[in-house]
PDB file of C-alpha atoms in Angstrom:
ATOM      1  CA  MET A   1     -28.066  29.383 -18.667  1.00 65.00           C
ATOM      2  CA  ASN A   2     -26.795  32.970 -18.849  1.00 80.00           C
ATOM      3  CA  ARG A   3     -25.055  34.770 -16.003  1.00 82.00           C
ATOM      4  CA  THR A   4     -28.194  36.653 -14.937  1.00 82.00           C
ATOM      5  CA  ALA A   5     -30.153  33.408 -14.632  1.00 85.00           C
ATOM      6  CA  ARG A   6     -27.390  31.961 -12.462  1.00 88.00           C
ATOM      7  CA  GLY A   7     -27.360  35.121 -10.347  1.00 87.00           C
ATOM      8  CA  ILE A   8     -31.119  34.849  -9.815  1.00 87.00           C
ATOM      9  CA  LEU A   9     -30.804  31.187  -8.799  1.00 90.00           C
ATOM     10  CA  TRP A  10     -28.121  32.073  -6.257  1.00 91.00           C
ATOM     11  CA  MET A  11     -30.328  34.873  -4.880  1.00 89.00           C
ATOM     12  CA  THR A  12     -33.212  32.404  -4.629  1.00 90.00           C
ATOM     13  CA  GLY A  13     -30.979  30.235  -2.455  1.00 91.00           C
ATOM     14  CA  ALA A  14     -30.118  33.275  -0.351  1.00 90.00           C
ATOM     15  CA  ALA A  15     -33.827  33.966   0.178  1.00 88.00           C
ATOM     16  CA  LEU A  16     -34.357  30.393   1.364  1.00 90.00           C
ATOM     17  CA  PHE A  17     -31.501  30.487   3.861  1.00 91.00           C
ATOM     18  CA  PHE A  18     -32.470  33.957   5.115  1.00 86.00           C
ATOM     19  CA  SER A  19     -35.915  32.493   5.867  1.00 84.00           C
ATOM     20  CA  LEU A  20     -34.288  29.727   7.895  1.00 87.00           C
ATOM     21  CA  LEU A  21     -32.148  32.355   9.618  1.00 86.00           C
ATOM     22  CA  ILE A  22     -35.190  34.343  10.773  1.00 82.00           C
ATOM     23  CA  VAL A  23     -36.969  31.217  12.054  1.00 80.00           C
ATOM     24  CA  SER A  24     -33.840  30.159  13.970  1.00 85.00           C
ATOM     25  CA  ALA A  25     -33.334  33.662  15.369  1.00 84.00           C
ATOM     26  CA  ARG A  26     -36.885  33.711  16.718  1.00 80.00           C
ATOM     27  CA  ARG A  27     -36.111  30.581  18.728  1.00 83.00           C
ATOM     28  CA  VAL A  28     -33.145  32.143  20.547  1.00 89.00           C
ATOM     29  CA  ALA A  29     -34.401  35.735  20.770  1.00 83.00           C
ATOM     30  CA  HIS A  30     -34.467  35.494  24.592  1.00 87.00           C
ATOM     31  CA  LEU A  31     -30.657  35.632  24.644  1.00 92.00           C
ATOM     32  CA  PRO A  32     -28.834  38.996  24.513  1.00 93.00           C
ATOM     33  CA  ALA A  33     -28.785  40.168  20.882  1.00 92.00           C
ATOM     34  CA  ILE A  34     -25.050  40.843  20.757  1.00 94.00           C
ATOM     35  CA  GLU A  35     -24.392  37.383  22.209  1.00 94.00           C
ATOM     36  CA  ILE A  36     -26.465  35.818  19.424  1.00 93.00           C
ATOM     37  CA  VAL A  37     -24.417  37.763  16.866  1.00 94.00           C
ATOM     38  CA  LEU A  38     -21.150  36.521  18.413  1.00 95.00           C
ATOM     39  CA  LEU A  39     -22.294  32.885  18.479  1.00 94.00           C
ATOM     40  CA  GLN A  40     -23.690  33.167  14.948  1.00 91.00           C
ATOM     41  CA  SER A  41     -20.423  34.638  13.655  1.00 93.00           C
ATOM     42  CA  ALA A  42     -18.283  32.089  15.504  1.00 93.00           C
ATOM     43  CA  ILE A  43     -20.306  29.122  14.206  1.00 91.00           C
ATOM     44  CA  THR A  44     -20.243  30.482  10.659  1.00 89.00           C
ATOM     45  CA  THR A  45     -16.486  31.052  10.869  1.00 90.00           C
ATOM     46  CA  LEU A  46     -16.074  27.495  12.154  1.00 90.00           C
ATOM     47  CA  CYS A  47     -18.069  26.196   9.177  1.00 86.00           C
ATOM     48  CA  MET A  48     -15.597  27.945   6.862  1.00 86.00           C
ATOM     49  CA  THR A  49     -12.484  26.599   8.619  1.00 88.00           C
ATOM     50  CA  PRO A  50     -12.092  23.484   6.394  1.00 89.00           C
ATOM     51  CA  TRP A  51     -11.903  25.722   3.330  1.00 89.00           C
ATOM     52  CA  LEU A  52      -9.325  27.987   5.002  1.00 88.00           C
ATOM     53  CA  ILE A  53      -7.161  24.982   5.927  1.00 89.00           C
ATOM     54  CA  ARG A  54      -7.180  23.780   2.312  1.00 89.00           C
ATOM     55  CA  ALA A  55      -6.703  27.210   0.716  1.00 83.00           C
ATOM     56  CA  GLY A  56      -4.307  28.759   3.251  1.00 83.00           C
ATOM     57  CA  THR A  57      -4.403  32.214   4.766  1.00 77.00           C
ATOM     58  CA  GLY A  58      -3.100  33.689   1.515  1.00 78.00           C
ATOM     59  CA  ALA A  59      -6.538  33.064  -0.010  1.00 74.00           C
ATOM     60  CA  LEU A  60      -8.303  35.482   2.359  1.00 77.00           C
ATOM     61  CA  ALA A  61     -10.040  38.418   0.747  1.00 63.00           C
ATOM     62  CA  GLY A  62      -7.928  41.407  -0.219  1.00 73.00           C
ATOM     63  CA  GLY A  63      -9.067  44.886  -1.059  1.00 78.00           C
ATOM     64  CA  PRO A  64      -9.513  47.922   1.196  1.00 84.00           C
ATOM     65  CA  MET A  65      -9.705  46.789   4.826  1.00 88.00           C
ATOM     66  CA  THR A  66     -11.757  49.885   5.659  1.00 90.00           C
ATOM     67  CA  ILE A  67     -14.604  48.541   3.527  1.00 89.00           C
ATOM     68  CA  HIS A  68     -14.285  45.096   5.124  1.00 91.00           C
ATOM     69  CA  TRP A  69     -14.537  46.611   8.615  1.00 94.00           C
ATOM     70  CA  LEU A  70     -17.453  48.880   7.640  1.00 94.00           C
ATOM     71  CA  ARG A  71     -19.304  45.933   6.075  1.00 92.00           C
ATOM     72  CA  SER A  72     -18.853  43.835   9.206  1.00 94.00           C
ATOM     73  CA  ALA A  73     -19.865  46.726  11.490  1.00 96.00           C
ATOM     74  CA  ALA A  74     -23.028  47.310   9.441  1.00 95.00           C
ATOM     75  CA  SER A  75     -23.830  43.598   9.619  1.00 94.00           C
ATOM     76  CA  VAL A  76     -23.370  43.518  13.412  1.00 95.00           C
ATOM     77  CA  ALA A  77     -25.572  46.600  13.818  1.00 95.00           C
ATOM     78  CA  GLY A  78     -28.247  45.149  11.533  1.00 94.00           C
ATOM     79  CA  MET A  79     -28.241  41.741  13.221  1.00 92.00           C
ATOM     80  CA  VAL A  80     -28.418  43.167  16.749  1.00 93.00           C
ATOM     81  CA  THR A  81     -31.295  45.432  15.737  1.00 93.00           C
ATOM     82  CA  MET A  82     -33.128  42.588  13.985  1.00 89.00           C
ATOM     83  CA  PHE A  83     -32.851  40.306  17.014  1.00 87.00           C
ATOM     84  CA  TYR A  84     -34.261  43.118  19.159  1.00 87.00           C
ATOM     85  CA  ALA A  85     -37.195  43.622  16.764  1.00 85.00           C
ATOM     86  CA  LEU A  86     -37.960  39.886  16.577  1.00 80.00           C
ATOM     87  CA  ARG A  87     -38.628  39.905  20.323  1.00 82.00           C
ATOM     88  CA  HIS A  88     -41.481  42.358  19.866  1.00 78.00           C
ATOM     89  CA  MET A  89     -43.092  41.554  16.508  1.00 74.00           C
ATOM     90  CA  ASN A  90     -44.038  38.437  14.595  1.00 68.00           C
ATOM     91  CA  ALA A  91     -41.874  37.032  11.830  1.00 68.00           C
ATOM     92  CA  ALA A  92     -44.319  37.937   9.042  1.00 65.00           C
ATOM     93  CA  ASP A  93     -44.341  41.668   9.804  1.00 68.00           C
ATOM     94  CA  ALA A  94     -40.572  41.654  10.337  1.00 74.00           C
ATOM     95  CA  THR A  95     -40.078  39.925   6.983  1.00 73.00           C
ATOM     96  CA  ALA A  96     -42.282  42.495   5.258  1.00 71.00           C
ATOM     97  CA  LEU A  97     -40.196  45.365   6.572  1.00 75.00           C
ATOM     98  CA  LEU A  98     -36.986  43.496   5.793  1.00 79.00           C
ATOM     99  CA  PHE A  99     -37.933  43.677   2.122  1.00 74.00           C
ATOM    100  CA  THR A 100     -36.916  47.328   2.213  1.00 76.00           C
ATOM    101  CA  THR A 101     -33.398  45.858   1.980  1.00 80.00           C
ATOM    102  CA  VAL A 102     -34.066  45.291  -1.720  1.00 77.00           C
ATOM    103  CA  LEU A 103     -35.036  48.886  -2.383  1.00 75.00           C
ATOM    104  CA  PHE A 104     -32.153  50.285  -0.341  1.00 81.00           C
ATOM    105  CA  THR A 105     -29.685  47.902  -2.030  1.00 80.00           C
ATOM    106  CA  VAL A 106     -30.686  48.859  -5.569  1.00 77.00           C
ATOM    107  CA  LEU A 107     -30.587  52.570  -4.739  1.00 78.00           C
ATOM    108  CA  LEU A 108     -27.236  52.381  -2.918  1.00 82.00           C
ATOM    109  CA  ALA A 109     -25.702  50.295  -5.717  1.00 78.00           C
ATOM    110  CA  ALA A 110     -26.796  52.899  -8.257  1.00 78.00           C
ATOM    111  CA  ALA A 111     -25.443  55.752  -6.110  1.00 77.00           C
ATOM    112  CA  LEU A 112     -22.189  54.223  -4.817  1.00 80.00           C
ATOM    113  CA  LEU A 113     -21.227  51.655  -7.467  1.00 72.00           C
ATOM    114  CA  ARG A 114     -22.620  53.604 -10.416  1.00 71.00           C
ATOM    115  CA  GLU A 115     -24.651  50.610 -11.548  1.00 68.00           C
ATOM    116  CA  ARG A 116     -27.071  51.413 -14.336  1.00 71.00           C
ATOM    117  CA  LEU A 117     -30.677  51.383 -13.127  1.00 67.00           C
ATOM    118  CA  GLY A 118     -33.033  51.293 -16.082  1.00 72.00           C
ATOM    119  CA  TRP A 119     -36.723  51.862 -15.651  1.00 75.00           C
ATOM    120  CA  ARG A 120     -37.531  48.214 -16.446  1.00 74.00           C
ATOM    121  CA  ARG A 121     -35.356  46.890 -13.644  1.00 71.00           C
ATOM    122  CA  ALA A 122     -36.638  49.551 -11.292  1.00 75.00           C
ATOM    123  CA  ALA A 123     -40.168  48.504 -12.218  1.00 78.00           C
ATOM    124  CA  ALA A 124     -39.291  44.830 -11.594  1.00 74.00           C
ATOM    125  CA  VAL A 125     -38.095  45.683  -8.081  1.00 73.00           C
ATOM    126  CA  GLY A 126     -41.221  47.728  -7.448  1.00 78.00           C
ATOM    127  CA  VAL A 127     -43.519  44.969  -8.715  1.00 80.00           C
ATOM    128  CA  GLY A 128     -41.735  42.401  -6.569  1.00 74.00           C
ATOM    129  CA  PHE A 129     -42.182  44.636  -3.535  1.00 75.00           C
ATOM    130  CA  LEU A 130     -45.888  44.995  -4.415  1.00 78.00           C
ATOM    131  CA  GLY A 131     -46.199  41.204  -4.527  1.00 75.00           C
ATOM    132  CA  ALA A 132     -44.673  40.961  -1.064  1.00 69.00           C
ATOM    133  CA  MET A 133     -47.069  43.583   0.280  1.00 73.00           C
ATOM    134  CA  ILE A 134     -50.039  41.685  -1.184  1.00 76.00           C
ATOM    135  CA  VAL A 135     -48.961  38.628   0.774  1.00 66.00           C
ATOM    136  CA  ILE A 136     -48.363  40.519   4.006  1.00 63.00           C
ATOM    137  CA  ARG A 137     -51.035  43.250   3.712  1.00 66.00           C
ATOM    138  CA  PRO A 138     -49.216  45.082   6.527  1.00 61.00           C
ATOM    139  CA  GLY A 139     -51.510  46.563   9.122  1.00 57.00           C
ATOM    140  CA  PHE A 140     -49.125  48.712  11.116  1.00 51.00           C
ATOM    141  CA  GLN A 141     -51.287  51.323  12.852  1.00 46.00           C
ATOM    142  CA  GLU A 142     -48.402  53.367  14.197  1.00 51.00           C
ATOM    143  CA  ASN A 143     -44.637  53.648  13.834  1.00 49.00           C
ATOM    144  CA  SER A 144     -43.634  51.449  16.749  1.00 65.00           C
ATOM    145  CA  TRP A 145     -39.993  51.152  17.736  1.00 76.00           C
ATOM    146  CA  PRO A 146     -39.679  47.532  16.493  1.00 79.00           C
ATOM    147  CA  ALA A 147     -41.058  48.529  13.083  1.00 75.00           C
ATOM    148  CA  LEU A 148     -38.684  51.482  12.855  1.00 79.00           C
ATOM    149  CA  ALA A 149     -35.866  49.167  13.962  1.00 84.00           C
ATOM    150  CA  MET A 150     -36.598  46.832  11.046  1.00 84.00           C
ATOM    151  CA  LEU A 151     -36.371  49.766   8.638  1.00 81.00           C
ATOM    152  CA  PHE A 152     -32.886  50.423   9.997  1.00 90.00           C
ATOM    153  CA  VAL A 153     -32.090  46.727   9.512  1.00 91.00           C
ATOM    154  CA  GLY A 154     -33.084  47.060   5.848  1.00 87.00           C
ATOM    155  CA  LEU A 155     -30.713  49.991   5.405  1.00 89.00           C
ATOM    156  CA  ALA A 156     -27.850  48.261   7.274  1.00 94.00           C
ATOM    157  CA  PHE A 157     -28.200  45.046   5.267  1.00 91.00           C
ATOM    158  CA  ALA A 158     -28.331  47.068   2.055  1.00 89.00           C
ATOM    159  CA  GLY A 159     -24.971  48.563   2.977  1.00 92.00           C
ATOM    160  CA  VAL A 160     -23.625  45.044   3.547  1.00 91.00           C
ATOM    161  CA  ASN A 161     -24.980  43.946   0.166  1.00 85.00           C
ATOM    162  CA  VAL A 162     -23.384  46.864  -1.683  1.00 88.00           C
ATOM    163  CA  ALA A 163     -20.010  46.219  -0.031  1.00 87.00           C
ATOM    164  CA  THR A 164     -20.358  42.519  -0.914  1.00 84.00           C
ATOM    165  CA  ARG A 165     -21.110  43.483  -4.501  1.00 80.00           C
ATOM    166  CA  PHE A 166     -17.949  45.631  -4.474  1.00 83.00           C
ATOM    167  CA  PHE A 167     -15.812  42.587  -3.589  1.00 81.00           C
ATOM    168  CA  ALA A 168     -17.791  39.925  -5.459  1.00 70.00           C
ATOM    169  CA  GLY A 169     -16.269  40.425  -8.883  1.00 68.00           C
ATOM    170  CA  THR A 170     -12.623  40.314  -7.791  1.00 76.00           C
ATOM    171  CA  GLN A 171     -12.397  38.200  -4.616  1.00 79.00           C
ATOM    172  CA  ASN A 172     -12.978  34.519  -3.876  1.00 82.00           C
ATOM    173  CA  PRO A 173     -16.577  34.190  -2.563  1.00 81.00           C
ATOM    174  CA  ASN A 174     -15.430  31.952   0.308  1.00 85.00           C
ATOM    175  CA  ALA A 175     -12.874  34.562   1.336  1.00 86.00           C
ATOM    176  CA  VAL A 176     -15.481  37.333   1.207  1.00 85.00           C
ATOM    177  CA  VAL A 177     -17.849  35.375   3.480  1.00 86.00           C
ATOM    178  CA  LEU A 178     -15.156  34.258   5.934  1.00 89.00           C
ATOM    179  CA  THR A 179     -13.745  37.782   6.247  1.00 90.00           C
ATOM    180  CA  LEU A 180     -17.225  39.161   6.974  1.00 90.00           C
ATOM    181  CA  PHE A 181     -18.009  36.773   9.820  1.00 92.00           C
ATOM    182  CA  GLY A 182     -14.487  36.702  11.223  1.00 92.00           C
ATOM    183  CA  LEU A 183     -14.486  40.480  11.643  1.00 94.00           C
ATOM    184  CA  MET A 184     -18.051  40.366  12.994  1.00 95.00           C
ATOM    185  CA  ALA A 185     -16.880  37.981  15.730  1.00 95.00           C
ATOM    186  CA  VAL A 186     -14.049  40.354  16.624  1.00 95.00           C
ATOM    187  CA  LEU A 187     -16.437  43.319  16.847  1.00 96.00           C
ATOM    188  CA  ALA A 188     -19.109  41.441  18.810  1.00 96.00           C
ATOM    189  CA  ALA A 189     -16.865  39.705  21.357  1.00 95.00           C
ATOM    190  CA  PRO A 190     -16.150  42.625  23.786  1.00 95.00           C
ATOM    191  CA  PRO A 191     -19.773  43.786  24.261  1.00 96.00           C
ATOM    192  CA  ALA A 192     -21.054  40.183  24.323  1.00 95.00           C
ATOM    193  CA  ALA A 193     -18.703  39.386  27.216  1.00 95.00           C
ATOM    194  CA  LEU A 194     -20.381  42.128  29.279  1.00 95.00           C
ATOM    195  CA  VAL A 195     -23.901  40.673  28.938  1.00 94.00           C
ATOM    196  CA  TRP A 196     -23.124  36.971  28.517  1.00 94.00           C
ATOM    197  CA  ARG A 197     -25.883  34.520  29.425  1.00 92.00           C
ATOM    198  CA  MET A 198     -25.188  30.804  29.112  1.00 92.00           C
ATOM    199  CA  PRO A 199     -27.428  29.282  26.393  1.00 91.00           C
ATOM    200  CA  GLY A 200     -29.570  26.321  27.389  1.00 91.00           C
ATOM    201  CA  THR A 201     -29.253  22.908  25.798  1.00 91.00           C
ATOM    202  CA  GLU A 202     -32.476  23.577  23.889  1.00 91.00           C
ATOM    203  CA  ASP A 203     -30.846  26.634  22.306  1.00 92.00           C
ATOM    204  CA  VAL A 204     -27.866  24.778  20.842  1.00 92.00           C
ATOM    205  CA  PRO A 205     -29.599  23.254  17.757  1.00 92.00           C
ATOM    206  CA  TRP A 206     -31.140  26.624  16.867  1.00 92.00           C
ATOM    207  CA  LEU A 207     -27.827  28.426  17.301  1.00 92.00           C
ATOM    208  CA  ILE A 208     -26.160  25.896  14.999  1.00 92.00           C
ATOM    209  CA  ALA A 209     -28.978  26.310  12.480  1.00 91.00           C
ATOM    210  CA  LEU A 210     -28.575  30.078  12.727  1.00 91.00           C
ATOM    211  CA  GLY A 211     -24.837  29.903  12.047  1.00 89.00           C
ATOM    212  CA  VAL A 212     -25.123  27.419   9.176  1.00 90.00           C
ATOM    213  CA  SER A 213     -27.996  29.278   7.495  1.00 91.00           C
ATOM    214  CA  SER A 214     -26.051  32.538   7.831  1.00 88.00           C
ATOM    215  CA  ALA A 215     -23.039  30.990   6.121  1.00 87.00           C
ATOM    216  CA  LEU A 216     -25.105  29.535   3.290  1.00 91.00           C
ATOM    217  CA  ALA A 217     -27.126  32.739   2.809  1.00 89.00           C
ATOM    218  CA  GLN A 218     -23.967  34.839   2.482  1.00 84.00           C
ATOM    219  CA  GLN A 219     -22.389  32.274   0.154  1.00 87.00           C
ATOM    220  CA  CYS A 220     -25.427  32.465  -2.104  1.00 90.00           C
ATOM    221  CA  ILE A 221     -25.724  36.244  -2.095  1.00 85.00           C
ATOM    222  CA  THR A 222     -21.992  36.715  -2.758  1.00 82.00           C
ATOM    223  CA  ARG A 223     -22.122  34.395  -5.764  1.00 87.00           C
ATOM    224  CA  SER A 224     -25.320  36.054  -6.970  1.00 87.00           C
ATOM    225  CA  PHE A 225     -23.648  39.471  -7.042  1.00 80.00           C
ATOM    226  CA  ALA A 226     -20.629  37.964  -8.827  1.00 80.00           C
ATOM    227  CA  HIS A 227     -22.857  36.828 -11.702  1.00 82.00           C
ATOM    228  CA  ALA A 228     -25.198  39.745 -12.362  1.00 77.00           C
ATOM    229  CA  PRO A 229     -25.971  43.385 -11.526  1.00 75.00           C
ATOM    230  CA  THR A 230     -27.743  44.122  -8.270  1.00 70.00           C
ATOM    231  CA  ALA A 231     -31.051  45.257  -9.759  1.00 69.00           C
ATOM    232  CA  ALA A 232     -31.273  42.136 -11.919  1.00 76.00           C
ATOM    233  CA  VAL A 233     -31.072  39.660  -9.024  1.00 80.00           C
ATOM    234  CA  MET A 234     -32.641  41.441  -6.043  1.00 74.00           C
ATOM    235  CA  PRO A 235     -36.283  40.729  -7.055  1.00 76.00           C
ATOM    236  CA  ALA A 236     -35.577  37.056  -6.252  1.00 80.00           C
ATOM    237  CA  TYR A 237     -34.998  38.125  -2.644  1.00 79.00           C
ATOM    238  CA  PHE A 238     -38.781  38.519  -2.339  1.00 77.00           C
ATOM    239  CA  LEU A 239     -39.124  34.722  -2.546  1.00 80.00           C
ATOM    240  CA  GLN A 240     -38.125  34.779   1.111  1.00 79.00           C
ATOM    241  CA  LEU A 241     -41.786  35.309   1.935  1.00 75.00           C
ATOM    242  CA  PRO A 242     -43.314  32.182   0.334  1.00 77.00           C
ATOM    243  CA  PHE A 243     -40.307  30.225   1.625  1.00 80.00           C
ATOM    244  CA  ALA A 244     -41.060  31.464   5.143  1.00 74.00           C
ATOM    245  CA  ALA A 245     -44.713  30.480   4.709  1.00 72.00           C
ATOM    246  CA  ALA A 246     -43.728  26.966   3.610  1.00 75.00           C
ATOM    247  CA  ILE A 247     -41.229  26.538   6.451  1.00 74.00           C
ATOM    248  CA  GLY A 248     -43.792  27.785   8.960  1.00 69.00           C
ATOM    249  CA  TYR A 249     -46.341  25.247   7.752  1.00 70.00           C
ATOM    250  CA  ALA A 250     -43.905  22.312   7.579  1.00 70.00           C
ATOM    251  CA  GLY A 251     -42.257  22.993  10.918  1.00 63.00           C
ATOM    252  CA  PHE A 252     -44.978  24.628  12.986  1.00 63.00           C
ATOM    253  CA  ARG A 253     -48.239  23.798  11.144  1.00 64.00           C
ATOM    254  CA  GLU A 254     -48.851  27.497  10.532  1.00 61.00           C
ATOM    255  CA  ALA A 255     -51.115  27.481   7.485  1.00 62.00           C
ATOM    256  CA  PRO A 256     -50.114  30.175   4.967  1.00 58.00           C
ATOM    257  CA  ASP A 257     -52.660  32.849   4.203  1.00 61.00           C
ATOM    258  CA  ILE A 258     -54.488  32.584   0.877  1.00 70.00           C
ATOM    259  CA  TRP A 259     -52.880  35.878  -0.209  1.00 69.00           C
ATOM    260  CA  VAL A 260     -49.470  34.168  -0.315  1.00 65.00           C
ATOM    261  CA  TRP A 261     -50.219  32.604  -3.680  1.00 70.00           C
ATOM    262  CA  PRO A 262     -51.208  35.653  -5.800  1.00 80.00           C
ATOM    263  CA  GLY A 263     -48.390  37.567  -4.150  1.00 72.00           C
ATOM    264  CA  ALA A 264     -45.902  34.817  -4.989  1.00 70.00           C
ATOM    265  CA  ALA A 265     -47.147  34.807  -8.600  1.00 77.00           C
ATOM    266  CA  ILE A 266     -46.451  38.540  -8.876  1.00 80.00           C
ATOM    267  CA  ILE A 267     -42.989  38.026  -7.345  1.00 74.00           C
ATOM    268  CA  CYS A 268     -42.198  35.371  -9.946  1.00 71.00           C
ATOM    269  CA  ALA A 269     -43.402  37.713 -12.697  1.00 75.00           C
ATOM    270  CA  ALA A 270     -41.032  40.391 -11.419  1.00 74.00           C
ATOM    271  CA  ILE A 271     -38.116  37.935 -11.469  1.00 67.00           C
ATOM    272  CA  PHE A 272     -39.010  36.917 -15.033  1.00 68.00           C
ATOM    273  CA  GLN A 273     -39.103  40.581 -16.070  1.00 68.00           C
ATOM    274  CA  ALA A 274     -35.674  41.210 -14.548  1.00 62.00           C
ATOM    275  CA  LEU A 275     -34.291  38.180 -16.386  1.00 56.00           C
ATOM    276  CA  ARG A 276     -35.931  39.093 -19.718  1.00 63.00           C
ATOM    277  CA  THR A 277     -34.743  42.705 -19.490  1.00 59.00           C
ATOM    278  CA  ASP A 278     -31.138  41.638 -18.986  1.00 52.00           C
ATOM    279  CA  GLY A 279     -31.224  39.023 -21.725  1.00 48.00           C
ATOM    280  CA  ALA A 280     -32.972  41.145 -24.346  1.00 50.00           C
ATOM    281  CA  PRO A 281     -30.665  42.419 -27.093  1.00 46.00           C
ATOM    282  CA  ARG A 282     -30.174  46.165 -27.101  1.00 44.00           C
ATOM    283  CA  ARG A 283     -30.698  48.261 -30.183  1.00 43.00           C
ATOM    284  CA  GLY A 284     -27.674  48.057 -32.431  1.00 42.00           C
ATOM    285  CA  ASP A 285     -26.330  44.812 -30.966  1.00 40.00           C
ATOM    286  CA  ALA A 286     -27.253  42.863 -34.094  1.00 40.00           C
ATOM    287  CA  ALA A 287     -25.251  45.227 -36.238  1.00 38.00           C
ATOM    288  CA  ARG A 288     -22.039  44.554 -34.344  1.00 35.00           C
TER     289      ARG A 288
END
């Protein structure tokens, strides 16, 4: 298995855990958004503590602290905005708009990290997005505030992804994830204290699920970026939609729409195209 294939598998895992994250977030959306972010970050940091004890504080991520702080601030802003939007729109529409993260990520990576964006990879991203839209068939009649908020979430998460890609090739993935959530907890704690509302006992399992799925999603996406270029792996992010449909049916008996299946087929075709494009020999390679 080449590095691009491994990167796509890691991104597939990220899509699965992001689906679980959204389902968990919907269950605790009645709590203040910044409080959810603090609890999510604290639980995720706690999950990473055994690794930190074994590795020692010297294993924490290095690199420019400014980028670490900006990445964590963008993640806090995106999470708070997403939790606000999930109070006012269903998970399917929110997921559809969240797919703009892929487009923003590829464009920002090309602009800020100077990653090469060939037309084939750009087409793969576009085809994957088309597959997602076939599944959702979004029917937004007007630009409501929740919908606009989810567009901001896509941009904020794209910034997080690009910063993660910046660190992924040189830093330990565990250190990159722990630094993200540790700084998020620091940023979220002061405003959360001002609006704190004690979670109910029924909220605790969902908060734990939210924290664990966040940790696993970031672990997967960090390792994905360490294996392959952004544009090669981001089409797999669209698998979040069929995963969400399957989780909704298994957990809540919400039957997936018939359009999920042709859309998922197109998404898989886009992933295959991204993989084939990266693995294909370039002209002149055989002569070397």
